[in-house]
Amino acid sequence: MCGIFGIVSEEEKQLGSMLVEGGKRLSYRGYDSVGAATISGETIDLRKDIGKVEEVDDKLNLSELTGKRGIIQLRWATFGAPAQVNAQPFMDCKKEIVGAENGNVVNTIQLQELLEKEGHTIESTNDGEVCVHVVAKYMRQGNDMLKSIQLAYKEFKGDYALIFLNKTENKLYAIKKGSGLVVAVTEKESYCSSDVPSILPLTNKIIHMEDGDIAVIEPGKAEFYRVEDGSKVERETVEHTESMESAQKGGYEHFMLKEIHEQPNAARDLIDLLNDSKFVEPFVEEIKNARELYFVGCGTSHHACILGSYYFNKIAKRRAIPSLPQQFTEEYGNTLTPEDVIVFVSQSGETKDVLDALKFAKEKGCKVLGMMNVLGSTLMNIADVYLPIACGYEISVPATKTFLNQAIMFLYLAMREGGKDTAGLSELPDLIQKTIDETDEQCKELAGHIKGWKELYYLGYGITHPIAKEGALKLKEITYMHCEGIFSSEFKHGPLSAVEKDYPVAFITAPDNVDMMISHINEVACRHGKVLLIAEDNDVLQKYAESYVKIPKTSQTIFPILATVSAQLVSYYASKNLDLNPDFPRNLSKTLTVD
Ligand code: F6R
């Protein structure tokens, strides 16, 4: 996910500071690199570099840029590594057009080859640059901007939003296909941006572009044309009454809920990336050649590592050892060899525990692989090879969508390692959506059953053991209750003594383990504990359940991913029942850079 923001003004002014402010409001969308360009007279001033918007502004003085029109782009790298050369915006060869993109033009490599044959010099591996050159190509053939964009559209495959400026017209040209883009018009200035909240401090009257619209935006007016035939269309102006923060939440009460609901799309983006990415093969190759394989991470990322090791065992028949970072150095430190491969897993890529273990493994000569969400993070920079989990920015402190994509990544890697066809994964985003739609009310109901309790056990068997741990972590994190997730067969070895009438125990069982789980449920049921269930629909389980979240029918390996989504919803509603804010639990921080 990237962010673009453009302004066109009646008068020449210091647009840079407005662009930087707009960029800051979009900074949740990307922070690998930032660039801004303004046009004064017929001169394009373009400045860009890696880093966050504040850092690049400090370095290159973006705020001082002047002109009548300008754009800023914040990048979340997908095409091309986060590097100055791949930062947006881009200019064409003759420096007549400047443009910036949010989204993915998936046939970039093919377009790049064609353009180079036609004499264009392409400097980056970024799709945004290719888009600018394609529009410039049609301009050179004598077409105006509108026609050139129409013609260029026929060449772009993928989902994207683009803003273009040229040096002769005081206008912004924008096209939307798949990615968000909105426009706002005021008397002396007009704006175009990836989202509504970034415009709200300037005006609350917003025009939502539709897919296939081209907008021609001037100070005081905006016109819209259909890309297929150039016909003019009217687009309604909507008055937004929400605050910037609530608009950023996209209508959801909390970021956590929004991020839970973003999971189908995040999964889709990841699966697309895995099918395309040149990053994948070196990662798969390193794993294949490993003598011993370790998956290392903290908290939620650790739970993804445990699930990963189940996937490797079940699907690839391959041992992978999941470990906490300090446990890794203390328990396995003296046995490591340079033939060992350590996969470090971290949403932030900045967790100190993880980075310490990473340095330790490097000193031992091991191959270190990184799996992270934040591109440009320390983990990404130090790892020999890395794979992004491509979730976009996760604002809420409890990790949700990043866990799911870590899990999907491990599932994918295990399938590759086991020589299995990964095509079936494309069904996963719809199954995640189905789980949200079908279980939301049931999760609310289950959360109601634990209200008033100060403790709870989540029990999982085999492949759902990490999901029980994750369900418990999510619940304790945002409800402050004591909650433990354990392997269900261990319950009778001690914790069972806690059970009394109505004591809540939540069982998460995958389809193949139902019979075994029924024995473990019986141990609780016969002591009058309260049996709560997250499982596929099953007549026998139904008899025990005081509350039952029914996961859509799927396979043993997909079930844990879907069950996680419901466990997240249970935690969310349990936190809401206590009038707590799940986004910012007390004492916790999104990125832990301390020992
Ligand atoms: C729980 C949570 C934490 C993190 C842990 C590791 O919801 O978010 O347990 O998973 O602090 O963080 P990363 O993945 O950034 O290394």
Coordinates of C-alpha atoms in Angstrom, one line a residue, residues 61 79 137 158 173 206 211 287 299 310 334 362 410 430 448-449 451 494 522 529 581:
N61 CA 13.6 20.2 2.5
F79 CA 8.0 -3.5 -7.2
K137 CA 4.9 8.0 -25.2
G158 CA -3.3 -4.6 -12.3
Y173 CA -4.8 14.4 -14.1
I206 CA -15.2 15.0 -1.2
D211 CA -12.9 2.6 -11.2
I287 CA 15.4 -23.4 3.4
G299 CA 4.8 -13.0 21.1
Y310 CA 3.5 -27.8 12.4
N334 CA 26.3 -24.1 21.2
K362 CA 25.3 -14.2 12.2
F410 CA 4.6 -20.5 6.5
D430 CA -12.7 -15.7 0.4
G448 CA -20.5 -12.6 26.4
H449 CA -19.9 -15.9 28.2
K451 CA -17.7 -11.5 30.8
G494 CA -2.3 -29.7 36.5
N522 CA -15.3 -34.5 28.8
G529 CA -17.0 -26.3 33.6
N581 CA -9.8 0.4 24.0

